[in-house]
Short mmCIF file of C-alpha atoms in Angstrom, two decimals:
data_model
loop_
_atom_site.label_atom_id
_atom_site.label_comp_id
_atom_site.label_asym_id
_atom_site.label_seq_id
_atom_site.Cartn_x
_atom_site.Cartn_y
_atom_site.Cartn_z
CA MET A 1 211.34 -106.17 -70.39
CA SER A 2 213.10 -103.69 -72.69
CA GLY A 3 213.61 -104.35 -76.38
CA GLN A 4 217.36 -104.65 -75.88
CA MET A 5 216.95 -107.28 -73.16
CA LYS A 6 214.53 -109.22 -75.35
CA ALA A 7 217.03 -109.17 -78.20
CA GLU A 8 219.79 -110.43 -75.88
CA GLN A 9 217.51 -113.18 -74.61
CA ARG A 10 216.71 -114.37 -78.13
CA ALA A 11 220.39 -114.25 -79.07
CA THR A 12 221.42 -116.45 -76.16
CA GLU A 13 218.38 -118.72 -76.20
CA GLU A 14 218.68 -119.81 -79.81
CA ALA A 15 220.92 -119.28 -82.80
CA PRO A 16 220.41 -118.31 -86.43
CA GLY A 17 219.85 -120.87 -89.13
CA ARG A 18 217.04 -123.05 -90.39
CA PRO A 19 214.51 -123.91 -87.64
CA GLY A 20 215.49 -127.27 -86.17
CA ALA A 21 219.06 -127.15 -87.50
CA LEU A 22 220.26 -126.60 -83.97
CA VAL A 23 222.00 -128.90 -81.51
CA ARG A 24 221.91 -128.39 -77.75
CA PRO A 25 224.24 -129.79 -75.05
CA ARG A 26 223.51 -132.59 -72.62
CA ARG A 27 221.89 -131.85 -69.28
CA MET A 28 224.09 -130.00 -66.80
CA ARG A 29 224.37 -129.46 -63.07
CA PRO A 30 223.60 -125.98 -61.70
CA HIS A 31 227.25 -124.88 -61.69
CA ASN A 32 227.36 -125.61 -65.43
CA ALA A 33 223.96 -124.18 -66.35
CA ASP A 34 225.55 -121.57 -68.60
CA VAL A 35 226.76 -124.39 -70.87
CA VAL A 36 223.35 -125.87 -71.54
CA ARG A 37 221.81 -122.41 -71.86
CA GLN A 38 224.29 -120.89 -74.28
CA ALA A 39 226.45 -123.50 -76.02
CA ARG A 40 225.09 -124.59 -79.40
CA LEU A 41 225.96 -126.22 -82.71
CA TYR A 42 224.11 -124.60 -85.59
CA ALA A 43 224.19 -123.72 -89.26
CA ASP A 44 224.77 -120.14 -90.37
CA GLY A 45 224.28 -120.30 -94.12
CA LYS A 46 226.98 -122.67 -95.34
CA THR A 47 229.02 -122.42 -92.16
CA LEU A 48 229.02 -124.82 -89.22
CA VAL A 49 229.23 -122.84 -85.99
CA VAL A 50 230.29 -124.16 -82.59
CA ARG A 51 229.29 -121.75 -79.81
CA ASP A 52 230.61 -122.22 -76.29
CA ARG A 53 229.33 -121.22 -72.85
CA ARG A 54 230.74 -117.69 -73.22
CA LEU A 55 229.10 -117.18 -76.63
CA ARG A 56 232.49 -117.46 -78.35
CA GLU A 57 232.22 -119.05 -81.77
CA ARG A 58 234.35 -121.32 -83.90
CA ARG A 59 233.25 -121.24 -87.54
CA TYR A 60 233.91 -123.98 -90.10
CA PRO A 61 233.05 -123.27 -93.74
CA VAL A 62 231.36 -126.03 -95.72
CA GLY A 63 232.37 -126.73 -99.30
CA ALA A 64 235.58 -126.15 -101.21
CA GLY A 65 238.47 -125.79 -98.78
CA GLY A 66 236.26 -126.65 -95.84
CA ILE A 67 234.10 -129.48 -94.54
CA ARG A 68 232.99 -131.90 -97.25
CA ARG A 69 231.59 -134.87 -95.39
CA ALA A 70 230.82 -136.32 -91.95
CA VAL A 71 231.63 -139.80 -90.70
CA PHE A 72 229.65 -141.30 -87.84
CA VAL A 73 232.05 -143.56 -85.93
CA GLN A 74 230.03 -145.98 -83.84
CA PRO A 75 231.14 -146.89 -80.30
CA PRO A 76 233.17 -150.03 -79.53
CA PRO A 77 231.19 -153.27 -79.21
CA ASP A 78 232.22 -153.56 -75.56
CA ALA A 79 229.61 -151.29 -73.92
CA TRP A 80 231.20 -151.58 -70.48
CA GLU A 81 234.57 -150.36 -71.75
CA THR A 82 232.92 -147.46 -73.53
CA VAL A 83 230.98 -146.29 -70.49
CA THR A 84 233.83 -146.64 -68.00
CA ARG A 85 236.82 -145.51 -70.07
CA ARG A 86 235.33 -143.16 -72.64
CA PRO A 87 231.89 -142.02 -71.48
CA ALA A 88 231.80 -139.15 -73.97
CA GLU A 89 231.87 -141.72 -76.80
CA ARG A 90 229.17 -144.03 -75.49
CA TRP A 91 226.92 -143.27 -78.47
CA GLY A 92 229.68 -142.69 -80.99
CA VAL A 93 231.37 -139.64 -82.50
CA LEU A 94 230.43 -137.62 -85.57
CA VAL A 95 233.64 -136.52 -87.32
CA PHE A 96 233.55 -133.72 -89.88
CA GLU A 97 236.24 -134.05 -92.56
CA ASN A 98 237.60 -131.84 -95.31
CA GLU A 99 238.13 -132.84 -98.93
CA ASP A 100 241.53 -134.36 -98.09
CA GLY A 101 240.00 -136.67 -95.49
CA ARG A 102 241.53 -134.73 -92.61
CA ASP A 103 239.49 -134.51 -89.42
CA VAL A 104 238.35 -130.95 -88.84
CA LEU A 105 235.92 -131.33 -85.94
CA SER A 106 234.78 -134.28 -83.84
CA VAL A 107 231.45 -134.17 -82.00
CA PRO A 108 230.85 -136.85 -79.34
CA LEU A 109 227.11 -137.48 -79.39
CA ALA A 110 226.93 -137.97 -75.62
CA GLU A 111 227.98 -134.32 -75.20
CA TRP A 112 225.08 -133.11 -77.33
CA LEU A 113 222.23 -135.38 -76.29
CA PRO A 114 219.99 -133.45 -73.85
CA GLU A 115 218.82 -136.56 -72.01
CA ALA A 116 222.30 -138.06 -71.61
CA GLY A 117 222.55 -139.31 -68.06
CA VAL A 118 218.91 -140.35 -67.79
CA VAL A 119 218.89 -142.86 -70.65
CA GLY A 120 221.24 -145.82 -71.01
CA ILE A 121 223.10 -147.16 -74.01
CA LEU A 122 221.10 -150.39 -73.85
CA HIS A 123 217.85 -148.48 -74.37
CA LEU A 124 219.14 -146.13 -77.04
CA LYS A 125 220.97 -147.23 -80.15
CA PRO A 126 223.80 -145.00 -81.41
CA ALA A 127 222.18 -144.50 -84.82
CA LYS A 128 219.09 -143.02 -83.16
CA CYS A 129 221.21 -140.42 -81.41
CA LEU A 130 222.05 -138.75 -84.71
CA ASP A 131 218.36 -137.88 -84.98
CA ARG A 132 217.71 -137.20 -81.30
CA THR A 133 220.61 -134.75 -81.02
CA GLY A 134 219.67 -133.00 -84.26
CA LEU A 135 223.09 -133.67 -85.78
CA ARG A 136 221.66 -135.49 -88.79
CA GLU A 137 219.32 -132.59 -89.52
CA LEU A 138 222.15 -130.11 -89.01
CA ALA A 139 224.33 -131.97 -91.51
CA ALA A 140 221.44 -132.06 -93.98
CA ALA A 141 220.88 -128.31 -93.61
CA LEU A 142 224.56 -127.74 -94.45
CA GLY A 143 224.50 -130.19 -97.35
CA ILE A 144 227.04 -132.50 -95.69
CA PRO A 145 226.66 -136.21 -96.49
CA VAL A 146 226.86 -138.49 -93.45
CA GLU A 147 228.50 -141.91 -93.65
CA GLU A 148 228.40 -144.53 -90.92
CA LYS A 149 231.51 -146.44 -89.95
CA PRO A 150 231.59 -149.22 -87.35
CA CYS A 151 234.31 -149.00 -84.75
CA SER A 152 237.07 -151.59 -84.70
CA VAL A 153 236.97 -154.46 -82.24
CA SER A 154 239.63 -152.78 -80.14
CA GLY A 155 237.55 -149.64 -79.94
CA GLU A 156 240.28 -147.51 -81.51
CA ARG A 157 239.88 -145.42 -84.63
CA GLU A 158 242.86 -144.67 -86.79
CA LEU A 159 243.42 -140.92 -86.99
CA PRO A 160 244.28 -139.67 -90.47
CA GLU A 161 247.28 -137.51 -91.13
CA THR A 162 246.54 -133.89 -90.26
CA GLY A 163 249.43 -132.40 -92.18
CA SER A 164 250.14 -129.84 -89.48
CA GLY A 165 250.45 -132.49 -86.79
CA GLN A 166 247.57 -130.97 -84.83
CA ALA A 167 244.63 -132.94 -83.49
CA PRO A 168 241.16 -131.98 -84.77
CA ASP A 169 238.95 -129.68 -82.73
CA ARG A 170 236.50 -131.32 -80.33
CA ALA A 171 233.09 -130.01 -79.39
CA VAL A 172 233.06 -131.04 -75.73
CA HIS A 173 232.06 -129.49 -72.42
CA ARG A 174 234.24 -129.41 -69.34
CA GLU A 175 232.70 -130.25 -65.99
CA LEU A 176 234.87 -127.57 -64.39
CA PRO A 177 236.88 -124.63 -65.83
CA LEU A 178 240.44 -125.39 -66.88
CA TRP A 179 241.83 -122.72 -64.54
CA HIS A 180 240.11 -124.46 -61.63
CA SER A 181 241.96 -127.72 -62.28
CA TRP A 182 245.30 -125.92 -62.64
CA ILE A 183 244.89 -123.94 -59.43
CA ARG A 184 243.87 -126.98 -57.43
CA GLY A 185 246.78 -128.98 -58.81
CA LEU A 186 249.25 -126.20 -58.06
CA GLY A 187 247.76 -125.84 -54.58
CA PHE A 188 248.35 -129.49 -53.67
CA PHE A 189 251.79 -129.48 -55.29
CA GLY A 190 252.81 -126.21 -53.63
CA TRP A 191 251.68 -127.45 -50.23
CA LEU A 192 253.74 -130.64 -50.53
CA VAL A 193 256.90 -128.95 -51.83
CA ALA A 194 256.81 -126.07 -49.33
CA LEU A 195 256.15 -128.44 -46.44
CA VAL A 196 259.07 -130.71 -47.39
CA VAL A 197 261.42 -127.73 -47.80
CA ALA A 198 260.27 -126.21 -44.50
CA PHE A 199 261.15 -129.31 -42.49
CA ALA A 200 264.19 -130.41 -44.53
CA ALA A 201 265.91 -127.01 -44.67
CA ASP A 202 264.41 -125.60 -41.47
CA LEU A 203 262.95 -122.58 -43.28
CA ASP A 204 260.09 -121.16 -41.22
CA TRP A 205 258.80 -118.90 -43.98
CA CYS A 206 257.86 -121.99 -46.02
CA LEU A 207 255.20 -122.96 -43.47
CA PRO A 208 252.72 -120.16 -44.33
CA VAL A 209 253.50 -120.75 -48.00
CA ALA A 210 252.48 -124.40 -47.60
CA ALA A 211 249.32 -123.51 -45.68
CA GLY A 212 248.42 -120.78 -48.16
CA ALA A 213 248.92 -123.11 -51.11
CA LEU A 214 246.52 -125.63 -49.57
CA PHE A 215 243.97 -122.88 -48.90
CA VAL A 216 243.63 -122.13 -52.62
CA VAL A 217 242.10 -125.61 -53.15
CA PRO A 218 238.78 -124.88 -51.37
CA ALA A 219 239.06 -121.23 -52.41
CA ALA A 220 238.98 -122.25 -56.10
CA ASP A 221 235.88 -124.33 -55.41
CA SER A 222 234.21 -121.37 -53.71
CA VAL A 223 234.92 -119.08 -56.65
CA VAL A 224 233.29 -121.54 -59.07
CA ARG A 225 230.26 -122.13 -56.86
CA VAL A 226 229.62 -118.49 -55.97
CA GLY A 227 230.18 -117.40 -59.55
CA ALA A 228 227.70 -119.99 -60.85
CA TRP A 229 225.13 -119.02 -58.24
CA TRP A 230 225.39 -115.36 -59.20
CA ARG A 231 225.22 -116.03 -62.94
CA ASN A 232 222.18 -118.27 -62.58
CA LEU A 233 220.40 -115.77 -60.31
CA ARG A 234 220.99 -112.94 -62.76
CA ASP A 235 220.29 -115.07 -65.84
CA ASP A 236 217.01 -116.57 -64.58
CA ASP A 237 215.26 -113.21 -64.35
CA ARG A 238 216.32 -112.23 -67.85
CA ARG A 239 216.04 -115.50 -69.72
CA PHE A 240 212.86 -116.95 -68.25
CA ALA A 241 210.91 -113.77 -67.56
CA GLU A 242 208.30 -114.58 -70.21
CA ALA A 243 208.41 -118.38 -69.99
CA VAL A 244 205.36 -120.44 -69.10
CA VAL A 245 206.43 -122.25 -65.93
CA ILE A 246 204.87 -125.56 -64.89
CA THR A 247 205.71 -126.60 -61.33
CA PRO A 248 204.90 -129.89 -59.56
CA ASP A 249 201.51 -130.39 -57.93
CA PRO A 250 201.70 -133.70 -56.02
CA LEU A 251 198.93 -135.66 -54.35
CA ALA A 252 197.44 -133.81 -51.41
CA GLU A 253 198.15 -136.61 -48.94
CA GLU A 254 201.70 -137.25 -50.14
CA GLY A 255 204.64 -135.88 -48.18
CA VAL A 256 206.89 -133.90 -50.50
CA ALA A 257 210.07 -132.06 -49.54
CA PRO A 258 210.44 -128.34 -50.35
CA ARG A 259 213.42 -129.09 -52.62
CA PHE A 260 211.23 -130.81 -55.20
CA ARG A 261 208.57 -128.09 -55.18
CA ARG A 262 211.03 -125.21 -55.45
CA THR A 263 213.55 -126.72 -57.85
CA ALA A 264 211.80 -129.03 -60.33
CA SER A 265 210.02 -127.29 -63.20
CA VAL A 266 209.10 -127.36 -66.87
CA ARG A 267 209.58 -124.00 -68.56
CA VAL A 268 208.21 -123.44 -72.04
CA LEU A 269 210.02 -120.90 -74.23
CA PRO A 270 209.21 -119.99 -77.84
CA GLY A 271 211.91 -122.30 -79.20
CA ALA A 272 212.66 -124.73 -76.39
CA VAL A 273 211.34 -126.71 -73.45
CA VAL A 274 213.56 -126.45 -70.37
CA LEU A 275 213.28 -129.28 -67.83
CA THR A 276 214.85 -128.94 -64.41
CA ASP A 277 214.90 -131.97 -62.13
CA THR A 278 214.68 -132.11 -58.36
CA VAL A 279 218.42 -131.48 -57.82
CA GLY A 280 218.65 -128.59 -60.30
CA GLN A 281 220.06 -130.38 -63.33
CA GLU A 282 218.83 -128.60 -66.44
CA ARG A 283 218.31 -129.73 -70.01
CA TRP A 284 216.87 -128.04 -73.08
CA LEU A 285 214.72 -129.80 -75.66
CA GLY A 286 213.90 -128.10 -78.94
CA ARG A 287 210.43 -127.46 -80.28
CA ASP A 288 211.37 -127.29 -83.98
CA GLY A 289 212.71 -129.82 -86.42
CA ALA A 290 212.47 -133.59 -86.46
CA HIS A 291 213.94 -133.85 -82.97
CA GLY A 292 211.68 -131.20 -81.46
CA ILE A 293 208.87 -131.91 -79.01
CA ALA A 294 205.71 -132.47 -81.08
CA ARG A 295 203.40 -134.51 -78.86
CA LEU A 296 202.45 -135.22 -75.25
CA VAL A 297 201.41 -138.75 -74.34
CA ARG A 298 199.73 -139.45 -71.03
CA LEU A 299 200.51 -143.02 -70.00
CA VAL A 300 197.57 -144.73 -68.30
CA SER A 301 197.24 -148.09 -66.61
CA ALA A 302 195.40 -150.88 -68.36
CA GLY A 303 191.91 -151.51 -67.02
CA ASP A 304 191.22 -148.59 -64.68
CA ARG A 305 193.10 -146.15 -66.99
CA GLN A 306 194.60 -144.21 -64.13
CA PRO A 307 197.22 -141.65 -65.26
CA LEU A 308 200.77 -142.81 -64.53
CA GLY A 309 203.08 -140.47 -66.37
CA VAL A 310 203.59 -138.02 -69.23
CA GLU A 311 205.98 -138.56 -72.12
CA PHE A 312 207.38 -135.74 -74.24
CA ARG A 313 207.75 -137.19 -77.73
CA ASP A 314 209.46 -135.80 -80.80
CA ARG A 315 208.26 -135.97 -84.40
CA SER A 316 209.79 -139.43 -84.78
CA GLY A 317 207.67 -140.74 -81.92
CA GLU A 318 210.65 -141.08 -79.58
CA ALA A 319 210.13 -140.34 -75.87
CA ARG A 320 212.49 -137.55 -74.77
CA ALA A 321 211.34 -136.92 -71.20
CA LEU A 322 209.10 -138.61 -68.62
CA LEU A 323 207.15 -136.95 -65.80
CA PRO A 324 205.43 -139.08 -63.10
CA TRP A 325 201.79 -138.00 -62.99
CA ARG A 326 201.33 -138.37 -59.24
CA HIS A 327 204.13 -135.90 -58.53
CA TRP A 328 203.25 -133.34 -61.19
CA PHE A 329 199.55 -133.35 -61.96
CA ALA A 330 197.69 -135.35 -59.29
CA GLY A 331 197.24 -132.48 -56.83
CA PRO A 332 194.37 -129.98 -56.51
CA GLN A 333 195.74 -127.76 -59.33
CA GLY A 334 197.13 -130.64 -61.39
CA ARG A 335 194.48 -130.73 -64.10
CA ASP A 336 194.80 -126.99 -64.69
CA ARG A 337 198.58 -127.30 -64.97
CA TRP A 338 198.23 -130.20 -67.40
CA GLU A 339 195.98 -128.10 -69.64
CA GLU A 340 198.32 -125.13 -69.27
CA MET A 341 201.29 -127.20 -70.41
CA ILE A 342 199.41 -128.51 -73.45
CA SER A 343 198.38 -124.99 -74.36
CA ALA A 344 201.87 -123.55 -73.89
CA LEU A 345 203.47 -126.24 -76.06
CA SER A 346 200.69 -126.05 -78.70
CA VAL A 347 200.96 -129.77 -79.36
CA SER A 348 198.51 -132.65 -79.45
CA ALA A 349 197.95 -134.84 -76.40
CA ALA A 350 196.69 -138.40 -76.23
CA ASP A 351 196.38 -141.27 -73.78
CA GLU A 352 198.24 -144.54 -74.21
CA GLU A 353 198.00 -147.69 -72.12
CA VAL A 354 201.05 -149.27 -70.56
CA ARG A 355 201.49 -152.85 -69.53
CA SER A 356 200.19 -153.93 -66.13
CA THR A 357 202.25 -152.55 -63.25
CA ARG A 358 201.22 -155.25 -60.77
CA GLN A 359 204.23 -157.08 -59.37
CA PRO A 360 204.70 -160.39 -57.53
CA ALA A 361 204.05 -160.32 -53.80
CA GLY A 362 206.92 -158.88 -51.77
CA VAL A 363 208.38 -156.99 -54.74
CA THR A 364 208.20 -153.22 -54.56
CA LYS A 365 208.68 -151.90 -58.05
CA LEU A 366 207.75 -148.50 -59.44
CA TRP A 367 205.66 -148.50 -62.57
CA TRP A 368 208.39 -146.86 -64.66
CA ASN A 369 210.95 -149.61 -64.01
CA GLY A 370 211.83 -151.04 -67.38
CA HIS A 371 210.96 -147.82 -69.19
CA PRO A 372 213.90 -146.40 -71.20
CA LEU A 373 213.54 -143.13 -69.26
CA ALA A 374 213.16 -144.70 -65.82
CA ALA A 375 216.11 -142.67 -64.53
CA ASP A 376 214.44 -139.51 -65.80
CA ALA A 377 211.22 -140.34 -63.93
CA ARG A 378 213.24 -140.86 -60.76
CA MET A 379 215.06 -137.54 -61.09
CA MET A 380 211.80 -135.72 -61.88
CA SER A 381 210.33 -137.10 -58.64
CA PRO A 382 211.01 -136.23 -54.99
CA LEU A 383 214.22 -137.97 -53.94
CA PRO A 384 214.88 -139.48 -50.51
CA SER A 385 216.74 -137.02 -48.31
CA LYS A 386 219.95 -139.04 -48.35
CA ASP A 387 219.94 -139.36 -52.14
CA ALA A 388 219.19 -135.67 -52.60
CA ARG A 389 222.13 -134.69 -50.39
CA ALA A 390 224.46 -137.00 -52.32
CA GLU A 391 223.27 -135.71 -55.71
CA THR A 392 223.71 -132.07 -54.71
CA SER A 393 226.90 -132.41 -52.67
CA TRP A 394 229.83 -130.59 -54.26
CA HIS A 395 232.27 -133.16 -52.92
CA SER A 396 230.26 -136.30 -53.66
CA SER A 397 229.10 -135.38 -57.14
CA VAL A 398 231.75 -133.00 -58.52
CA VAL A 399 235.27 -133.00 -57.01
CA GLY A 400 235.28 -136.22 -54.98
CA GLY A 401 234.13 -137.02 -51.46
CA ASN A 402 237.61 -137.84 -50.07
CA GLU A 403 238.68 -134.21 -50.29
CA LEU A 404 236.31 -133.27 -47.48
CA LEU A 405 238.42 -135.43 -45.17
CA LEU A 406 241.91 -135.17 -46.67
CA VAL A 407 242.27 -131.38 -47.03
CA PRO A 408 241.31 -130.62 -43.39
CA LEU A 409 243.52 -133.52 -42.30
CA PHE A 410 246.49 -132.02 -44.15
CA SER A 411 245.70 -128.63 -42.59
CA LEU A 412 245.94 -130.08 -39.08
CA LEU A 413 249.71 -130.45 -39.56
CA LEU A 414 250.15 -126.69 -39.29
CA LEU A 415 247.11 -125.76 -37.22
CA ALA A 416 249.08 -125.73 -33.96
CA GLY A 417 251.13 -122.84 -35.33
CA LEU A 418 248.17 -120.58 -34.57
CA PHE A 419 249.35 -120.59 -30.95
CA GLY A 420 253.06 -120.31 -31.80
CA ASP A 421 255.49 -117.55 -30.89
CA THR A 422 256.55 -116.52 -34.40
CA LEU A 423 254.63 -114.61 -37.04
CA THR A 424 255.26 -117.28 -39.69
CA ALA A 425 253.83 -120.00 -37.45
CA ARG A 426 250.75 -117.94 -36.67
CA LEU A 427 250.21 -117.18 -40.37
CA ALA A 428 250.47 -120.89 -41.17
CA GLY A 429 247.93 -121.64 -38.43
CA LEU A 430 245.58 -118.92 -39.69
CA PHE A 431 245.66 -120.30 -43.25
CA SER A 432 244.99 -123.77 -41.84
CA VAL A 433 241.92 -122.53 -39.99
CA LEU A 434 240.66 -120.79 -43.12
CA THR A 435 241.19 -123.98 -45.14
CA ILE A 436 239.24 -126.13 -42.69
CA VAL A 437 236.41 -123.60 -42.52
CA ALA A 438 236.29 -123.25 -46.31
CA GLU A 439 235.99 -127.03 -46.67
CA TRP A 440 233.66 -127.89 -43.82
CA ALA A 441 231.43 -124.85 -43.36
CA PRO A 442 229.60 -124.98 -46.74
CA ALA A 443 229.23 -128.76 -46.56
CA ALA A 444 227.95 -128.70 -42.98
CA ALA A 445 225.52 -125.84 -43.64
CA LYS A 446 224.16 -127.54 -46.74
CA SER A 447 223.73 -130.86 -44.93
CA LEU A 448 221.96 -129.31 -41.94
CA PHE A 449 219.67 -127.22 -44.15
CA SER A 450 218.82 -130.32 -46.12
CA ARG A 451 218.13 -132.50 -43.07
CA PHE A 452 215.96 -130.02 -41.19
CA HIS A 453 214.19 -128.20 -43.98
CA TYR A 454 214.92 -128.55 -47.70
CA ASP A 455 214.65 -132.34 -47.87
CA LYS A 456 212.29 -132.88 -44.94
CA PRO A 457 208.94 -134.09 -46.30
CA TYR A 458 205.74 -132.44 -45.20
CA LYS A 459 202.07 -132.96 -46.05
CA ASN A 460 200.35 -130.73 -48.54
CA ALA A 461 197.76 -128.38 -47.18
#
């Protein structure tokens, strides 16, 4: 790797500032991997920097005329309302204010907690998230005092006067690009309007306009998916070229699908640990600071002391990730990979007993049930074929499963025009065919590949 490429890798992997004074985003799906890899909150001298997925920066000076304090607004007491209505605020919001008390920047903790999505609010108190995200350490590095403020019973926080009438900036991550939402919305709206005008005013040229407008809906999805695939393919070779990669090594007699073997991994970089689960969701955990990974704990069963799992713990003793032993280190090369991971992380490792995993007769319960990171253990294990398809389906997990039925159904209205006598009718039919193919072909190919290969278990050699 050339010196220039190494410099670019270091620039995108981490950010300047005191070691540990760095905050990373929550875990992301593969189409959003550039967010978790490049977006950061960090301190640059006495400046708070918010860096987005494109390495664009917003800089907020600290001190006179800039940020003077931070207020941690805890979530509403009604956990259900928080999770369903405002999931980004499930662990509260850290609001940076200037000397006049005006909100300058709000940082929802759920957006900057790497393990968000695999740990629940019942297992993790909001105050702990200030440490686990690194936000408390970041504020300390900048010399910003942090105050805690409970949320009102209604869950609403009064916004102070901004003077200019503008809302404060928010450090959040979009699931999909803004242009994608606009194009899809305009596509549905254009289809409806053009179709109504075509039949109401008997204007034939509106039919291909309607069909073309509907075609941009799956076309926008394709642009996002293909673009993400290309970025990740190009970025993996550059960013992880020198990483120590730990891949799963399951029990020899256990049937494991190729998806788990080829997708799940633990990659150790100089300043971070990158965990990728069985469906490609990626999260970055730091190695520096109070919230960095400082210890590996192998959980063993009481009595026979059989290894059950591995916890990644930070310097506060908090578990940040959980790997099931039988899926990662129980195979023929498992012990070597365990030693390799300890060596790569350069941390201490110890064994710790867990409570008995024996359950009442007739109850099938995995040993990690009840563990705060039970969802993490599940996602870092081979998933049933049906669950894996649902987790990786673009329609089920990203844009909504109903679209796979509704968009082709809408296209059928103009499909017969493909055999019509006029050019406008044939164009409308052609766009309808393209729309149906763009919706169904990727989904069908992905499902068939999953059923017959990628998620079909086989025995280890």
